[in-house]
C-alpha cells in the first residue's frame, strides 16, 4: 500500500512536547498553514483560512526538533499524512456550538454538509520525515548532531 506524503510550509503554532516512550523518543507540535493569495481587485496579498496539523517526529529527528523549533518559527515539514476520525464520548452531535465550528485544538468539527458524523472529530497528523526552518523567511545556523558510537556512550567524531 502506498502512503501519501506531503510537504507543509507554515509556522510552529505550539511549543514542542518531547517524551521518551517504549518505542523511542517522540516530539509533537502543532503547525499552522495559512495560504496567501494575490487579490487582483484590491492589488494586495490576502490570507486564506488557516489549517492546523499535528506533527510527530520520532527518534533522532525528535531530539533535533525539540532542540531547534520554537513557537512562531517558519518551518517546512515533509512527512506521511494520517487522517483519524475519533468518536466523541458522551455527546450528541453538534451539541457544543454552531455547525462547522472550530473545536479545541483547532480541529474543525464535522456537521451537516461536511464529511463524517457530527459525533466524530477529525484529526490530521503528519509523521515527519524531515523538518527544517524556511530560509525564505530568515536565516538559520546549522549544527551537525553527534551520534554515539555503536556499543558505547561516547559520541562519534564529526567529520
mmCIF file of C-alpha atoms in Angstrom:
data_model
loop_
_atom_site.group_PDB
_atom_site.id
_atom_site.type_symbol
_atom_site.label_atom_id
_atom_site.label_comp_id
_atom_site.label_asym_id
_atom_site.label_seq_id
_atom_site.Cartn_x
_atom_site.Cartn_y
_atom_site.Cartn_z
ATOM 1 C CA UNK A 1 0.000 0.000 0.000
ATOM 2 C CA UNK A 2 1.394 3.404 -0.906
ATOM 3 C CA UNK A 3 1.476 6.254 1.573
ATOM 4 C CA UNK A 4 0.543 9.862 0.992
ATOM 5 C CA UNK A 5 3.493 12.176 1.595
ATOM 6 C CA UNK A 6 3.037 15.920 1.913
ATOM 7 C CA UNK A 7 5.210 18.980 2.364
ATOM 8 C CA UNK A 8 3.826 21.773 4.542
ATOM 9 C CA UNK A 9 5.059 25.360 4.686
ATOM 10 C CA UNK A 10 3.876 27.268 7.744
ATOM 11 C CA UNK A 11 4.673 28.212 11.346
ATOM 12 C CA UNK A 12 5.065 26.302 14.597
ATOM 13 C CA UNK A 13 1.812 27.079 16.446
ATOM 14 C CA UNK A 14 2.792 25.425 19.755
ATOM 15 C CA UNK A 15 5.941 24.554 21.592
ATOM 16 C CA UNK A 16 7.471 21.129 21.071
ATOM 17 C CA UNK A 17 6.444 18.439 23.572
ATOM 18 C CA UNK A 18 9.248 15.869 23.896
ATOM 19 C CA UNK A 19 8.738 12.458 25.568
ATOM 20 C CA UNK A 20 10.591 9.194 25.923
ATOM 21 C CA UNK A 21 8.364 6.210 25.050
ATOM 22 C CA UNK A 22 8.852 2.449 24.786
ATOM 23 C CA UNK A 23 9.186 2.969 21.010
ATOM 24 C CA UNK A 24 11.852 5.636 21.447
ATOM 25 C CA UNK A 25 11.741 9.420 21.794
ATOM 26 C CA UNK A 26 8.861 11.342 20.215
ATOM 27 C CA UNK A 27 8.350 15.079 19.693
ATOM 28 C CA UNK A 28 4.946 16.606 18.967
ATOM 29 C CA UNK A 29 3.898 20.115 17.966
ATOM 30 C CA UNK A 30 1.085 21.851 16.089
ATOM 31 C CA UNK A 31 1.759 23.611 12.807
ATOM 32 C CA UNK A 32 -0.340 26.402 11.285
ATOM 33 C CA UNK A 33 -0.516 26.699 7.497
ATOM 34 C CA UNK A 34 -2.140 29.797 6.004
ATOM 35 C CA UNK A 35 -2.323 30.145 2.210
ATOM 36 C CA UNK A 36 -1.686 33.617 0.754
ATOM 37 C CA UNK A 37 -3.305 34.736 -2.452
ATOM 38 C CA UNK A 38 -2.935 37.832 -4.612
ATOM 39 C CA UNK A 39 -6.227 39.783 -4.735
ATOM 40 C CA UNK A 40 -6.242 41.369 -8.200
ATOM 41 C CA UNK A 41 -9.188 43.641 -7.453
ATOM 42 C CA UNK A 42 -7.550 45.295 -4.436
ATOM 43 C CA UNK A 43 -3.912 44.680 -5.504
ATOM 44 C CA UNK A 44 -2.949 43.224 -2.125
ATOM 45 C CA UNK A 45 -1.973 39.860 -0.672
ATOM 46 C CA UNK A 46 -4.733 38.270 1.435
ATOM 47 C CA UNK A 47 -4.639 35.363 3.865
ATOM 48 C CA UNK A 48 -6.869 32.348 3.368
ATOM 49 C CA UNK A 49 -8.215 30.128 6.149
ATOM 50 C CA UNK A 50 -5.583 28.646 8.482
ATOM 51 C CA UNK A 51 -5.292 24.861 8.727
ATOM 52 C CA UNK A 52 -3.685 23.182 11.747
ATOM 53 C CA UNK A 53 -1.733 19.920 11.680
ATOM 54 C CA UNK A 54 -0.202 17.858 14.476
ATOM 55 C CA UNK A 55 3.368 16.917 13.587
ATOM 56 C CA UNK A 56 5.055 13.878 15.152
ATOM 57 C CA UNK A 57 8.810 13.293 14.924
ATOM 58 C CA UNK A 58 10.487 10.114 16.172
ATOM 59 C CA UNK A 59 13.929 9.028 17.411
ATOM 60 C CA UNK A 60 16.838 11.292 16.365
ATOM 61 C CA UNK A 61 14.567 13.681 14.494
ATOM 62 C CA UNK A 62 12.526 14.115 17.705
ATOM 63 C CA UNK A 63 15.592 15.185 19.689
ATOM 64 C CA UNK A 64 16.708 17.596 16.961
ATOM 65 C CA UNK A 65 13.213 19.121 16.581
ATOM 66 C CA UNK A 66 12.975 19.540 20.353
ATOM 67 C CA UNK A 67 16.229 21.496 20.446
ATOM 68 C CA UNK A 68 15.586 23.550 17.306
ATOM 69 C CA UNK A 69 11.905 24.537 16.962
ATOM 70 C CA UNK A 70 10.156 27.318 18.898
ATOM 71 C CA UNK A 71 6.654 28.800 18.705
ATOM 72 C CA UNK A 72 6.307 31.032 15.643
ATOM 73 C CA UNK A 73 9.275 29.601 13.734
ATOM 74 C CA UNK A 74 8.701 29.417 9.957
ATOM 75 C CA UNK A 75 9.025 25.744 9.035
ATOM 76 C CA UNK A 76 8.980 23.212 6.222
ATOM 77 C CA UNK A 77 7.716 19.761 7.217
ATOM 78 C CA UNK A 78 7.828 16.750 4.909
ATOM 79 C CA UNK A 79 6.144 13.549 6.037
ATOM 80 C CA UNK A 80 3.398 10.957 5.833
ATOM 81 C CA UNK A 81 -0.203 12.175 6.063
ATOM 82 C CA UNK A 82 -2.548 10.454 8.525
ATOM 83 C CA UNK A 83 -6.227 11.352 8.926
ATOM 84 C CA UNK A 84 -8.010 10.000 12.010
ATOM 85 C CA UNK A 85 -11.669 10.130 12.991
ATOM 86 C CA UNK A 86 -12.396 9.829 16.709
ATOM 87 C CA UNK A 87 -15.808 9.195 18.258
ATOM 88 C CA UNK A 88 -16.806 11.846 20.796
ATOM 89 C CA UNK A 89 -17.749 10.286 24.109
ATOM 90 C CA UNK A 90 -20.970 11.221 25.902
ATOM 91 C CA UNK A 91 -22.017 13.876 23.384
ATOM 92 C CA UNK A 92 -24.797 14.122 20.921
ATOM 93 C CA UNK A 93 -23.850 15.505 17.531
ATOM 94 C CA UNK A 94 -23.490 19.258 17.259
ATOM 95 C CA UNK A 95 -24.222 19.922 20.939
ATOM 96 C CA UNK A 96 -21.305 22.255 21.536
ATOM 97 C CA UNK A 97 -21.801 25.101 19.103
ATOM 98 C CA UNK A 98 -22.500 26.110 15.543
ATOM 99 C CA UNK A 99 -22.078 23.546 12.811
ATOM 100 C CA UNK A 100 -18.567 23.581 11.430
ATOM 101 C CA UNK A 101 -17.215 25.436 14.470
ATOM 102 C CA UNK A 102 -13.558 25.105 15.314
ATOM 103 C CA UNK A 103 -13.241 22.960 18.416
ATOM 104 C CA UNK A 104 -10.462 22.522 20.975
ATOM 105 C CA UNK A 105 -7.016 22.234 19.462
ATOM 106 C CA UNK A 106 -8.077 23.942 16.233
ATOM 107 C CA UNK A 107 -9.934 20.892 14.908
ATOM 108 C CA UNK A 108 -12.873 21.706 12.673
ATOM 109 C CA UNK A 109 -15.955 19.885 13.898
ATOM 110 C CA UNK A 110 -17.990 17.805 11.476
ATOM 111 C CA UNK A 111 -21.600 18.748 10.805
ATOM 112 C CA UNK A 112 -24.300 18.619 8.129
ATOM 113 C CA UNK A 113 -22.807 19.223 4.723
ATOM 114 C CA UNK A 114 -19.409 18.013 5.950
ATOM 115 C CA UNK A 115 -17.987 14.551 5.656
ATOM 116 C CA UNK A 116 -18.470 12.452 8.745
ATOM 117 C CA UNK A 117 -20.846 12.141 11.623
ATOM 118 C CA UNK A 118 -21.366 15.196 13.906
ATOM 119 C CA UNK A 119 -20.441 12.934 16.830
ATOM 120 C CA UNK A 120 -16.950 12.427 15.425
ATOM 121 C CA UNK A 121 -13.839 14.614 15.327
ATOM 122 C CA UNK A 122 -11.306 14.564 12.510
ATOM 123 C CA UNK A 123 -7.579 14.951 13.194
ATOM 124 C CA UNK A 124 -4.899 15.452 10.541
ATOM 125 C CA UNK A 125 -1.441 14.292 11.624
ATOM 126 C CA UNK A 126 1.924 14.287 9.897
ATOM 127 C CA UNK A 127 4.583 11.673 10.720
ATOM 128 C CA UNK A 128 7.609 13.803 9.906
ATOM 129 C CA UNK A 129 10.418 12.526 7.711
ATOM 130 C CA UNK A 130 12.188 15.920 7.633
ATOM 131 C CA UNK A 131 11.700 19.247 9.438
ATOM 132 C CA UNK A 132 13.585 22.460 8.745
ATOM 133 C CA UNK A 133 13.427 26.210 9.002
ATOM 134 C CA UNK A 134 12.041 28.110 5.987
ATOM 135 C CA UNK A 135 15.052 30.054 4.735
ATOM 136 C CA UNK A 136 12.836 32.238 2.526
ATOM 137 C CA UNK A 137 11.822 33.981 5.746
ATOM 138 C CA UNK A 138 15.041 34.104 7.747
ATOM 139 C CA UNK A 139 18.421 32.556 8.457
ATOM 140 C CA UNK A 140 19.366 29.502 10.467
ATOM 141 C CA UNK A 141 22.657 28.256 11.908
ATOM 142 C CA UNK A 142 23.043 24.506 11.356
ATOM 143 C CA UNK A 143 24.939 22.379 13.874
ATOM 144 C CA UNK A 144 25.596 18.751 12.964
ATOM 145 C CA UNK A 145 24.253 16.365 15.618
ATOM 146 C CA UNK A 146 26.746 13.965 17.138
ATOM 147 C CA UNK A 147 25.734 10.325 17.120
ATOM 148 C CA UNK A 148 27.012 7.821 19.701
ATOM 149 C CA UNK A 149 29.472 5.172 18.535
ATOM 150 C CA UNK A 150 27.746 1.772 18.337
ATOM 151 C CA UNK A 151 28.051 -0.142 21.602
ATOM 152 C CA UNK A 152 29.342 2.840 23.656
ATOM 153 C CA UNK A 153 28.029 6.059 25.157
ATOM 154 C CA UNK A 154 30.811 8.117 23.529
ATOM 155 C CA UNK A 155 29.792 10.490 20.718
ATOM 156 C CA UNK A 156 31.119 9.800 17.246
ATOM 157 C CA UNK A 157 33.639 12.146 15.714
ATOM 158 C CA UNK A 158 32.174 14.772 13.391
ATOM 159 C CA UNK A 159 33.896 14.946 10.035
#
